[in-house]
């Protein structure tokens, strides 16, 4: 029995966009200091245009002590000197726009860096002062206030409170260098509305909002039963600091700012939430007066399992449409193990454990890439927008063997060296087959690249039929002319191990099983595995077809 899922109407650019995530430190280094920069990104706009993306999302590029890769922002209205200047950013945005690419900037409202002038002021001020009220300072428990105010833990490990010299404690749900802002403070609220306006005026088309589900804390500051972990946060009912109802008020305030700017400038703007919340909560963030989109982390977390993936897709489509939004699809980002690696590891692998103690051989690289190609094509055919993380278009794997001394992620520090963290997906990407840092820049690379990285480079894949890069290019081009705006989706029942659907005469079939599936009638447009013949769909393969 086939079933049709409706897609919400609307022609806004973000509804069907392919968004490419740029991690500025690791994309391209123009000045040869070993760290990527804005000029490097600007020099690669032709590459991004050729790839066929509609927008780029820039991970934080603000001045920062980089104690959490830039998510510790010291100044929200400037660019880190190591990345460039505000003028460089303006030039980048202008060049991207000229190439038909929109620009999304990353906004980090839950916390600032401890180098932010507000926090410096707060630490120097007295308990109860206006400066301290912009953050969350509390007296401790115990006879002399020597115990933290609550038992909350930092997402990166260790307690979520640190003590100042005068004895008060400040809250940091993440690193000790990332004090949480007080979102009940009117000055904090006004400041961020203004930061939104600042970047829109500079040319930004949208915002990716960091930890959007964490801004509001229970005013009673109760203890929590379970220590919260990254990727599982937001699943506890009435949690004291994740996914609290009051965050929606803030979402609405920001949406009103963007809506007003849209009218003023005549440009479509958007914001996408990073909200690690339970699936039932996601549509609440997507109501018409809140976020335009939210990352779909439920699908990202699915194992290689046809039933779970299909249920997750179905749910995301129905939920997004129920509030007039569009679904998002994302497989990798700067916080998770790259999906080519996840799909190549045995089901149930504990990734952090594997990175720490496991053998690299446990990952079947060929299988991982084959599955990654298949799932990517499936996602690109679905209604909604797809977020691509830099390097996945090269089939890059997580870098497994990073030596301890180069690890930079606060997860490594705060877990007392029991978890390596996220550096393995942040290694600078290879552009050329040989040479200094494989074309990343002339001055090496801030994280060491594997010696065989050149074989994965853009140069090695450019124009090579069947390469991952050429598959992405072909799929993006074909997607624009076939799937985009092709409307509702109808599930097609072909095989218990297939996910198959039709949209306006186009058919997408992914084979999750171990044996071949007979190709139905129609014209074969593209296959994720170029060894596929014209009568069957091999295991771990996706095909796009046109119905006769
Ligand atoms: C988000 C970011 C992550 C960062 C954290 C704290 O989850 O994606 O990289 O460490 O927020 O800002």
XYZ file of C-alpha atoms and ligand atoms in Angstrom:
560
model
C 0.000 0.000 0.000
C 1.466 3.310 -0.937
C 1.055 6.380 1.141
C 1.541 9.984 0.151
C 3.185 12.587 2.328
C 2.417 16.195 1.648
C 5.035 18.895 1.502
C 4.233 22.371 2.803
C 3.891 24.968 0.051
C 6.359 27.829 -0.315
C 9.088 28.997 -2.647
C 11.549 30.419 -0.135
C 15.133 29.512 -1.016
C 15.860 27.660 2.214
C 13.056 25.128 1.758
C 15.045 23.141 -0.795
C 18.553 24.456 -0.373
C 21.744 22.442 -0.447
C 23.811 24.086 2.275
C 27.552 23.482 2.493
C 29.059 23.731 5.967
C 32.450 25.429 6.060
C 34.665 24.933 9.105
C 36.872 28.007 8.566
C 39.898 26.667 10.426
C 40.099 23.651 8.136
C 38.817 24.640 4.710
C 41.542 26.632 2.921
C 44.482 28.640 4.220
C 45.352 31.639 2.021
C 48.044 33.219 4.216
C 49.991 30.029 4.948
C 49.811 30.158 8.743
C 48.471 26.599 9.020
C 44.916 27.723 9.813
C 42.157 28.298 7.283
C 40.892 31.825 6.695
C 38.213 33.913 5.017
C 40.372 34.669 1.980
C 40.955 30.946 1.575
C 37.223 30.345 1.562
C 36.694 33.185 -0.894
C 39.256 31.681 -3.250
C 37.240 28.445 -3.310
C 33.882 29.962 -4.205
C 34.242 28.776 -7.820
C 34.667 25.237 -6.444
C 31.495 25.579 -4.370
C 29.595 27.050 -7.306
C 30.706 24.173 -9.523
C 29.646 21.713 -6.841
C 26.180 23.257 -7.097
C 25.437 24.317 -3.532
C 22.901 27.034 -2.802
C 24.320 28.338 0.450
C 27.291 28.100 2.772
C 27.092 27.967 6.555
C 30.175 29.415 8.207
C 31.110 27.908 11.550
C 32.060 30.664 14.049
C 34.664 33.056 12.708
C 34.621 35.576 15.537
C 37.509 36.650 17.784
C 37.914 33.848 20.269
C 40.563 32.171 22.400
C 39.514 29.016 20.483
C 39.047 26.942 23.602
C 36.025 25.376 21.905
C 36.888 25.826 18.246
C 35.421 29.345 18.162
C 32.146 28.515 19.938
C 33.667 30.622 22.681
C 32.971 34.040 21.201
C 34.778 37.101 22.555
C 33.199 39.630 20.175
C 30.079 38.914 18.109
C 30.569 41.804 15.700
C 34.024 41.087 14.387
C 36.199 38.451 12.676
C 39.092 36.689 14.395
C 42.381 38.208 13.141
C 43.624 34.704 12.303
C 40.668 34.348 9.903
C 40.759 37.876 8.479
C 38.798 41.090 8.858
C 35.225 42.275 8.588
C 36.091 43.629 5.153
C 37.232 40.155 4.113
C 33.896 38.804 5.346
C 32.022 41.426 3.339
C 34.003 40.516 0.237
C 33.325 36.832 0.804
C 29.596 37.451 1.143
C 29.573 39.653 -1.961
C 31.476 37.080 -4.036
C 29.234 34.276 -2.781
C 26.166 36.295 -3.731
C 27.606 36.970 -7.173
C 27.987 33.209 -7.580
C 24.354 32.673 -6.507
C 25.361 31.299 -3.096
C 23.756 32.543 0.107
C 25.621 32.863 3.400
C 24.509 31.594 6.802
C 26.474 32.680 9.869
C 26.711 30.804 13.147
C 25.293 32.602 16.175
C 26.209 31.413 19.658
C 23.719 32.818 22.181
C 23.865 30.316 25.051
C 27.285 31.415 26.265
C 30.110 33.812 25.508
C 33.833 33.273 25.884
C 35.320 34.165 29.224
C 37.270 36.735 27.198
C 34.070 38.584 26.264
C 34.077 42.058 27.795
C 30.825 41.329 29.641
C 32.340 38.364 31.456
C 35.564 40.185 32.272
C 33.366 42.913 33.773
C 31.206 40.374 35.627
C 34.162 38.671 37.284
C 35.550 42.025 38.405
C 32.132 43.118 39.741
C 30.515 42.204 43.048
C 27.893 39.516 43.698
C 24.430 40.848 42.938
C 25.718 43.501 40.500
C 24.157 44.269 37.132
C 27.312 42.971 35.423
C 26.930 39.566 37.096
C 23.243 39.412 36.207
C 24.093 39.059 32.491
C 25.451 35.605 33.374
C 24.385 32.957 35.865
C 26.268 33.487 39.105
C 25.051 31.758 42.280
C 26.261 31.120 45.781
C 27.332 27.564 46.438
C 25.863 24.980 48.745
C 27.529 23.669 51.911
C 28.514 25.492 55.049
C 30.825 27.917 53.280
C 29.378 27.722 49.797
C 32.105 25.303 48.828
C 29.786 22.979 46.880
C 28.394 23.844 43.434
C 24.838 25.236 43.413
C 23.509 22.172 41.538
C 24.810 18.792 40.394
C 24.574 19.750 36.710
C 27.371 18.484 34.525
C 29.089 20.088 31.593
C 28.330 18.514 28.205
C 32.085 18.119 27.779
C 32.542 16.381 31.140
C 33.051 17.556 34.713
C 30.817 19.894 36.709
C 28.898 22.711 34.993
C 29.901 25.247 37.658
C 33.226 26.912 38.398
C 34.080 29.106 41.331
C 35.328 32.717 41.255
C 37.831 34.117 43.675
C 35.144 35.803 45.768
C 33.433 32.439 46.298
C 30.479 32.708 43.873
C 29.998 30.069 41.186
C 29.192 30.653 37.503
C 27.381 28.231 35.239
C 28.941 26.830 32.053
C 27.023 24.018 30.393
C 30.032 23.573 28.122
C 33.689 24.446 28.753
C 34.836 26.406 31.797
C 35.712 29.164 29.289
C 32.073 29.376 28.075
C 29.963 31.060 30.794
C 26.202 30.757 30.173
C 24.319 33.975 29.580
C 21.224 34.852 31.580
C 18.407 34.911 29.040
C 15.967 36.496 31.484
C 18.139 39.622 31.456
C 16.662 42.305 29.109
C 20.092 43.602 28.140
C 21.138 40.124 26.926
C 17.909 39.835 24.955
C 18.350 43.235 23.307
C 22.012 42.619 22.506
C 21.316 39.500 20.468
C 18.494 41.130 18.498
C 21.047 43.725 17.597
C 23.676 41.120 16.628
C 21.150 39.540 14.239
C 20.608 42.944 12.637
C 24.346 43.586 12.430
C 25.024 40.468 10.332
C 21.960 40.913 8.159
C 23.102 44.453 7.394
C 26.513 43.047 6.512
C 24.863 40.763 3.962
C 24.116 37.502 5.802
C 21.111 35.562 4.553
C 20.588 33.356 7.549
C 21.707 32.104 10.924
C 22.548 28.743 12.374
C 21.737 29.123 16.063
C 23.943 27.182 18.452
C 22.446 25.232 21.386
C 19.074 26.857 20.782
C 17.404 24.464 23.220
C 19.606 25.400 26.180
C 19.038 29.100 26.763
C 16.518 28.930 29.593
C 17.279 27.423 32.975
C 14.774 26.404 35.646
C 14.695 29.440 38.000
C 14.637 27.095 41.015
C 17.885 25.457 39.943
C 16.947 21.916 40.992
C 19.390 19.034 40.769
C 19.083 16.727 37.789
C 18.894 12.940 37.992
C 21.009 12.069 35.008
C 24.211 13.594 33.790
C 23.492 15.073 30.354
C 25.539 13.950 27.425
C 26.045 15.551 24.028
C 23.770 13.875 21.442
C 21.385 12.595 24.107
C 20.499 15.931 25.640
C 16.919 17.043 25.650
C 15.346 13.662 26.165
C 14.515 14.109 29.825
C 11.073 15.530 30.696
C 11.102 18.917 32.404
C 14.864 19.040 32.330
C 16.210 22.050 34.282
C 18.129 23.445 31.336
C 17.317 21.641 28.065
C 14.303 22.306 25.876
C 12.319 24.389 28.348
C 9.070 25.978 27.156
C 10.314 29.524 27.655
C 12.883 29.211 24.837
C 10.033 29.545 22.360
C 9.462 33.110 23.490
C 13.049 33.905 22.519
C 12.632 32.118 19.174
C 9.641 34.336 18.462
C 11.506 37.488 19.389
C 14.300 36.657 16.908
C 11.860 35.644 14.193
C 10.170 39.026 14.519
C 13.571 40.712 14.095
C 14.277 38.706 10.926
C 10.771 39.210 9.550
C 11.094 42.971 10.013
C 14.502 42.962 8.322
C 13.097 40.936 5.436
C 10.508 43.609 4.824
C 13.042 46.402 5.203
C 15.615 44.862 2.840
C 13.408 42.825 0.512
C 15.636 39.769 1.034
C 14.540 36.348 2.294
C 16.210 35.504 5.598
C 16.212 32.330 7.640
C 17.377 30.773 10.880
C 18.046 27.104 11.528
C 18.107 25.686 15.042
C 20.711 23.400 16.508
C 18.315 21.760 18.921
C 19.295 18.338 20.253
C 15.775 17.596 21.490
C 13.440 14.634 21.403
C 11.683 14.264 18.019
C 8.295 15.283 19.515
C 9.739 18.671 20.440
C 11.229 19.495 17.036
C 8.030 20.796 15.371
C 7.550 23.228 18.245
C 10.727 25.016 17.144
C 9.382 25.135 13.575
C 6.093 26.909 14.146
C 5.541 29.725 11.640
C 6.652 32.415 14.089
C 9.766 30.536 15.281
C 12.651 28.904 13.383
C 12.452 28.350 9.640
C 14.231 25.016 10.023
C 15.870 22.764 12.573
C 18.599 20.180 12.024
C 17.231 16.681 11.874
C 19.505 14.870 14.294
C 17.169 11.914 14.591
C 18.040 10.759 11.076
C 21.744 11.443 11.644
C 21.590 9.100 14.632
C 19.936 6.223 12.741
C 22.018 3.088 12.307
C 22.170 1.332 8.917
C 18.660 -0.020 9.261
C 15.973 0.271 6.622
C 13.087 0.324 9.101
C 14.520 2.943 11.390
C 15.613 5.167 8.558
C 12.290 5.039 6.814
C 10.385 5.752 10.022
C 12.689 8.670 10.759
C 12.242 10.125 7.261
C 8.492 9.737 7.454
C 8.317 11.439 10.799
C 10.560 14.356 9.773
C 8.475 14.999 6.658
C 5.136 14.812 8.452
C 6.327 16.934 11.376
C 7.852 19.655 9.210
C 4.766 19.852 7.002
C 2.464 19.987 10.040
C 3.871 23.422 10.899
C 4.535 24.677 7.359
C 8.300 24.099 7.503
C 10.513 21.870 5.372
C 12.569 18.904 6.508
C 16.347 18.994 6.781
C 18.798 16.179 6.109
C 22.253 16.043 7.576
C 24.699 13.166 7.924
C 27.826 14.842 9.234
C 28.971 18.032 10.885
C 31.877 19.269 13.002
C 30.524 17.500 16.120
C 30.037 13.918 14.973
C 32.120 11.082 13.540
C 32.036 11.364 9.741
C 29.280 9.234 8.265
C 31.507 7.323 5.801
C 33.208 5.979 8.933
C 30.009 5.380 10.897
C 28.570 3.316 8.047
C 31.784 1.335 7.740
C 31.922 0.331 11.400
C 30.002 -2.633 12.821
C 26.552 -1.668 14.161
C 26.594 -0.664 17.821
C 30.230 0.548 17.828
C 30.898 3.112 20.552
C 32.650 5.712 18.422
C 34.546 7.468 21.191
C 35.722 4.134 22.547
C 36.823 3.108 19.037
C 38.714 6.386 18.518
C 40.438 5.954 21.850
C 41.298 2.256 21.895
C 39.919 0.557 18.748
C 41.751 -0.673 15.699
C 41.420 1.446 12.533
C 40.876 -1.811 10.605
C 37.521 -2.243 12.312
C 36.166 0.268 9.813
C 35.453 -1.118 6.347
C 36.296 2.021 4.366
C 34.992 0.768 1.045
C 31.646 -0.246 2.490
C 31.390 3.012 4.450
C 31.874 5.124 1.331
C 29.526 2.962 -0.721
C 26.782 3.414 1.875
C 27.560 7.099 2.268
C 27.096 7.586 -1.491
C 23.800 5.708 -1.402
C 22.343 7.601 1.562
C 23.453 10.960 0.184
C 21.587 10.331 -3.043
C 18.521 9.264 -1.092
C 18.566 12.448 0.995
C 19.100 14.668 -2.035
C 15.918 13.246 -3.564
C 13.765 13.861 -0.504
C 11.689 17.005 -0.015
C 13.554 19.582 2.053
C 17.094 20.815 2.289
C 20.359 18.968 2.704
C 23.323 20.138 4.753
C 26.702 18.905 3.518
C 29.763 19.015 5.767
C 33.024 20.009 4.056
C 34.952 17.003 2.832
C 32.038 14.598 2.693
C 31.864 15.320 -1.044
C 35.342 13.740 -1.168
C 34.218 10.686 0.805
C 36.496 11.659 3.696
C 36.666 9.404 6.725
C 37.081 10.330 10.360
C 40.815 10.612 11.080
C 41.345 7.812 13.558
C 44.933 8.057 14.702
C 45.341 11.671 15.831
C 48.103 11.662 18.447
C 47.125 12.826 21.905
C 49.429 15.826 21.849
C 47.609 17.475 18.925
C 44.083 17.082 20.300
C 42.388 20.428 20.726
C 38.769 19.610 21.555
C 37.648 20.567 25.098
C 36.036 17.113 25.263
C 39.555 15.687 25.446
C 40.545 18.050 28.254
C 37.352 17.893 30.280
C 36.956 14.116 30.030
C 40.374 13.868 31.642
C 41.714 12.308 28.492
C 39.203 9.476 28.367
C 37.429 10.713 25.201
C 39.299 12.054 22.178
C 36.376 14.222 21.094
C 35.661 15.750 17.714
C 39.013 16.644 16.147
C 38.944 13.629 13.822
C 36.264 15.257 11.653
C 37.961 18.676 11.713
C 41.234 17.847 9.973
C 41.983 20.304 7.122
C 40.697 19.006 3.824
C 42.946 17.937 0.931
C 42.817 19.930 -2.287
C 45.809 18.489 -4.146
C 47.372 15.059 -4.461
C 50.733 16.223 -3.048
C 52.489 19.281 -1.668
C 52.339 21.133 1.600
C 49.239 20.067 3.506
C 47.771 18.706 0.257
C 46.904 22.152 -1.024
C 45.231 23.344 2.172
C 47.896 26.031 2.475
C 51.621 26.641 2.168
C 52.322 26.525 5.907
C 51.225 23.088 7.023
C 48.008 22.257 8.760
C 46.917 22.906 12.367
C 45.879 19.258 12.725
C 48.006 16.615 11.014
C 46.531 15.099 7.856
C 46.854 11.357 7.139
C 49.650 10.551 4.702
C 47.231 9.057 2.155
C 44.979 12.153 2.190
C 46.143 13.172 -1.311
C 44.335 10.257 -2.925
C 41.091 11.721 -1.558
C 41.829 15.247 -2.710
C 39.781 17.422 -5.024
C 42.567 17.210 -7.592
C 42.547 13.398 -7.466
C 38.777 13.263 -8.023
C 38.117 16.195 -10.309
C 36.780 14.953 -13.633
C 37.235 11.312 -12.662
C 34.055 9.410 -13.531
C 32.735 7.503 -10.548
C 34.626 9.543 -7.943
C 32.664 10.713 -4.909
C 33.168 14.334 -5.974
C 31.779 13.701 -9.443
C 28.832 11.832 -7.935
C 28.004 14.852 -5.756
C 28.330 17.189 -8.736
C 26.089 15.055 -10.941
C 23.568 14.468 -8.175
C 23.328 18.143 -7.253
C 22.874 19.178 -10.862
C 20.239 16.532 -11.511
C 18.520 17.283 -8.215
C 18.057 20.911 -9.229
C 16.336 19.932 -12.440
C 14.345 16.934 -11.235
C 13.610 16.673 -7.535
C 13.489 20.285 -6.404
C 9.887 21.458 -6.254
C 8.652 18.102 -7.468
C 6.258 18.187 -4.536
C 4.691 15.449 -2.451
C 6.282 12.087 -1.822
C 4.645 8.721 -2.310
C 6.221 5.684 -0.705
C 6.648 2.801 -3.126
C 6.658 -0.761 -1.801
C 9.276 -2.577 -3.863
C 11.223 -4.776 -1.494
C 11.372 -5.100 2.307
C 15.022 -3.993 2.211
C 14.473 -0.943 0.030
C 13.468 2.621 0.724
C 11.688 3.697 -2.430
C 9.604 6.748 -3.192
C 8.218 8.657 -6.110
C 7.888 12.382 -6.622
C 6.246 13.727 -9.750
C 7.308 10.846 -11.963
C 10.822 10.512 -10.517
C 11.701 7.430 -8.535
C 14.425 7.037 -5.893
C 15.296 3.541 -4.660
C 17.916 2.605 -2.063
C 18.830 -1.006 -1.467
C 19.701 -1.566 2.206
C 19.777 -5.352 1.879
C 22.545 -7.754 0.931
C 21.093 -8.998 -2.349
C 20.243 -7.305 -5.601
C 16.828 -5.835 -6.317
C 15.243 -5.920 -9.766
C 15.152 -2.478 -11.377
C 11.561 -1.415 -12.156
C 10.582 -0.058 -15.576
C 11.832 3.397 -16.413
C 14.923 5.354 -17.408
C 17.905 5.087 -15.132
C 19.151 8.642 -14.487
C 21.913 8.129 -11.927
C 23.253 5.388 -9.659
C 25.352 5.838 -6.546
C 27.468 2.872 -7.585
C 28.677 3.175 -11.146
C 29.240 -0.540 -11.405
C 25.455 -0.952 -11.215
C 23.993 -2.548 -14.325
C 20.734 -1.562 -15.920
C 18.648 -4.441 -14.691
C 19.379 -4.621 -10.971
C 20.157 -2.415 -7.992
C 23.153 -3.741 -6.065
C 23.323 -3.835 -2.263
C 24.095 -0.478 -0.626
C 23.163 1.416 -3.751
C 20.686 4.150 -4.687
C 19.262 4.766 -8.136
C 17.267 7.660 -9.525
C 14.848 6.858 -12.318
C 12.259 8.518 -14.503
C 8.991 6.604 -14.745
C 8.105 5.592 -18.305
C 27.263 23.174 19.586
C 28.391 23.216 18.577
C 29.583 22.588 19.209
C 29.977 23.394 20.421
C 28.805 23.535 21.385
C 29.040 24.620 22.390
O 26.856 21.898 19.897
O 27.994 22.600 17.393
O 30.655 22.494 18.324
O 31.033 22.783 21.086
O 27.625 23.901 20.717
O 28.964 25.877 21.800
